[in-house]
Backbone as JSON Lines, residues from 0, in Angstrom:
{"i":0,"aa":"X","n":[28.47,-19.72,3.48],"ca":[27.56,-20.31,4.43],"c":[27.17,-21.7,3.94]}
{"i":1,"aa":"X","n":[27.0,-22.88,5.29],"ca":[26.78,-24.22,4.44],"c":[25.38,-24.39,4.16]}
{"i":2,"aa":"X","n":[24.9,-25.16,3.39],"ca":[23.84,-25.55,2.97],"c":[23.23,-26.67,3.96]}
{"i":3,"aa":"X","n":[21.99,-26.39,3.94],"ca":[21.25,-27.3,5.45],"c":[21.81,-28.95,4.61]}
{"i":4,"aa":"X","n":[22.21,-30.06,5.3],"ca":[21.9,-31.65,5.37],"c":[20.59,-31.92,4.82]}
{"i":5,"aa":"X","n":[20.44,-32.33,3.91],"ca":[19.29,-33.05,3.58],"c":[18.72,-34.59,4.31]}
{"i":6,"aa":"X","n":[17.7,-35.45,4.25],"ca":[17.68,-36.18,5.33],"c":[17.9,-37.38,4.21]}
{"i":7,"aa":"X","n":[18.33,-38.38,4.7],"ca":[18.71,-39.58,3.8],"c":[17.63,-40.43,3.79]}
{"i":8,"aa":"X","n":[17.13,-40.31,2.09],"ca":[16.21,-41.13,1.85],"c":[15.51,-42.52,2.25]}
{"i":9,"aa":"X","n":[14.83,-43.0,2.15],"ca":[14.6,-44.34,2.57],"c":[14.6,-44.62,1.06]}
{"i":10,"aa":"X","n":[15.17,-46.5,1.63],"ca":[15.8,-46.81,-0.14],"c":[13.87,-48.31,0.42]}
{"i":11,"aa":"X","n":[13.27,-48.51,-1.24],"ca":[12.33,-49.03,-1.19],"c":[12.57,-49.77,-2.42]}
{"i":12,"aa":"X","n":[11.85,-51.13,-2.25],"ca":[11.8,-51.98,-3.3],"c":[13.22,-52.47,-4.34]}
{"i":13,"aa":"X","n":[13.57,-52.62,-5.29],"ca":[14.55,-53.16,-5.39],"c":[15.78,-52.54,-5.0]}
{"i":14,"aa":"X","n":[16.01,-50.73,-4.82],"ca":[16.8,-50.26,-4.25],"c":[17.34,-51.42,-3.36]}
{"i":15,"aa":"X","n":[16.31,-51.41,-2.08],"ca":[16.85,-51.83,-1.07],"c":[16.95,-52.78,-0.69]}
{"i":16,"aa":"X","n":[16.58,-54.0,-1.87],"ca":[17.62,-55.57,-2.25],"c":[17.95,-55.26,-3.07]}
{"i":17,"aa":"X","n":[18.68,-54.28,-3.87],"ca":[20.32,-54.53,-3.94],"c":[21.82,-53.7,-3.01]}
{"i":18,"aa":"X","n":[20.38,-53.15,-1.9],"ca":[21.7,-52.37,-0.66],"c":[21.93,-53.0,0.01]}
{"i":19,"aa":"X","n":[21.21,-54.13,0.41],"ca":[21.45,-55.52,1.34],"c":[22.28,-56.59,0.49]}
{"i":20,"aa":"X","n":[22.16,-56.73,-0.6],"ca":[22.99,-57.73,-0.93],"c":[24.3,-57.19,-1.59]}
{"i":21,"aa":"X","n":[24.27,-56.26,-1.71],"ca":[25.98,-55.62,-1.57],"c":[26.89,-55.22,-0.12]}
{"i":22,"aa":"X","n":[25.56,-55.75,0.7],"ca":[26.27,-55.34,2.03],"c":[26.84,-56.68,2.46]}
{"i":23,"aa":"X","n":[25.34,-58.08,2.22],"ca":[26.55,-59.13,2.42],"c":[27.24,-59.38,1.55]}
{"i":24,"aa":"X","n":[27.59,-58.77,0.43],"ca":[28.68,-59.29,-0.14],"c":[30.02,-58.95,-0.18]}
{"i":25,"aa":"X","n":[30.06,-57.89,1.06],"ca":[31.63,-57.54,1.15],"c":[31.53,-57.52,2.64]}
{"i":26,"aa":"X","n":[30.55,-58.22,3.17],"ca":[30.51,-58.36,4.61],"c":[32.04,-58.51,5.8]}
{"i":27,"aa":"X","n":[32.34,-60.03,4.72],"ca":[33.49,-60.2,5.23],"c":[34.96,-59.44,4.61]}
{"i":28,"aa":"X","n":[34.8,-58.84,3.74],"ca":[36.15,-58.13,3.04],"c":[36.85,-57.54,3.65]}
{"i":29,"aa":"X","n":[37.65,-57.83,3.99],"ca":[39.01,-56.78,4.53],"c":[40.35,-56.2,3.87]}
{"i":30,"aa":"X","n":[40.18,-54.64,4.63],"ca":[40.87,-53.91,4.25],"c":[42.61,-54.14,3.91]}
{"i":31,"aa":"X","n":[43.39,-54.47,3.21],"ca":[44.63,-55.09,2.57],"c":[45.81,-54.12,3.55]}
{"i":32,"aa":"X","n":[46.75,-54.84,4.25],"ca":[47.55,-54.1,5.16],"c":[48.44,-53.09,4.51]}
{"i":33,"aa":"X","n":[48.58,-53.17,3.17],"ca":[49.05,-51.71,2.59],"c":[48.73,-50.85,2.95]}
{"i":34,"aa":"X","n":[47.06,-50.98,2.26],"ca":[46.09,-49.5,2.3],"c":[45.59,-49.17,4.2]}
{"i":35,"aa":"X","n":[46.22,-50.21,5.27],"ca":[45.87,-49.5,6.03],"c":[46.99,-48.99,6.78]}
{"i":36,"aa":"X","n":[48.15,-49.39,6.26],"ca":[49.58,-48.79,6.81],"c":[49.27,-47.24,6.0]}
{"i":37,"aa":"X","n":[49.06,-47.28,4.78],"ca":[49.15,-45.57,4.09],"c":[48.1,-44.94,4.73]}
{"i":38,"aa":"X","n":[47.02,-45.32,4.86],"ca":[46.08,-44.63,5.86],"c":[46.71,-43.9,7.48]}
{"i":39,"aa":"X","n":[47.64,-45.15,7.91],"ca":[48.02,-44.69,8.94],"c":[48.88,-43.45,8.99]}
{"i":40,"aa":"X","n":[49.98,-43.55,8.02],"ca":[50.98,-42.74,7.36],"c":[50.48,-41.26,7.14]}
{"i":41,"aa":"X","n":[49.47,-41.44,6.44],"ca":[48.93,-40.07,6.26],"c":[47.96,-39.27,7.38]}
{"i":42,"aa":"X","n":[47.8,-40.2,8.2],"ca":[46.83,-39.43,9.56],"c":[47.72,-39.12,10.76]}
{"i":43,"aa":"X","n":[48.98,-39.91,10.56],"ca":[50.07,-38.97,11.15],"c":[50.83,-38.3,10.74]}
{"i":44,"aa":"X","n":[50.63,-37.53,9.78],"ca":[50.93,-36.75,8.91],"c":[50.06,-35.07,9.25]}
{"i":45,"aa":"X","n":[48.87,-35.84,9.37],"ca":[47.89,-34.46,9.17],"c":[47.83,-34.14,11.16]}
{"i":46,"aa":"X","n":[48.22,-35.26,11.39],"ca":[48.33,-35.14,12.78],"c":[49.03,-33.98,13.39]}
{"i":47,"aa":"X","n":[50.87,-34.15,12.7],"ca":[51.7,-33.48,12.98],"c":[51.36,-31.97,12.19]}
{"i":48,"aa":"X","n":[50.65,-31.45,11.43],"ca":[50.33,-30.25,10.64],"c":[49.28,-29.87,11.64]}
{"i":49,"aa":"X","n":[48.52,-30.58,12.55],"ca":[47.24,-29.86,13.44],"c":[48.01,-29.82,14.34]}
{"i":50,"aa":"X","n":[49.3,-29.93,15.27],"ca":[49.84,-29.91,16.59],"c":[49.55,-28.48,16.98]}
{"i":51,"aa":"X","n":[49.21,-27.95,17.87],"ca":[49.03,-26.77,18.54],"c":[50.39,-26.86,19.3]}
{"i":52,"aa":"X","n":[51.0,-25.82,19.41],"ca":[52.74,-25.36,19.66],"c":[52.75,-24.45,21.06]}
């Protein structure tokens, strides 16, 4: 049986300048077309293992 979700904290005081400034700092980062071709690769993968027949 699962265990209830807990509720997600509120982040306060320096927590939550340094969750904002790690957010703009990969604001603009994008994901490298390797890692999103293997991403793709493998979700049609799990795709073809869920097909209902």
């Amino acid at each position: 049986m699962a265990k209830p979700i807990k509720n997600t904290p509120i982040l306060k005081g320096k927590e939550a300048v340094d969750f904002y400034k790690t957010i703009d700092l990969n604001r603009d980062k994008k994901v490298s077309t390797d890692s999103l071709k293997a991403i793709r690769v493998d979700a049609n993968k799990l795709k073809e293992l869920l097909k209902v027949n």
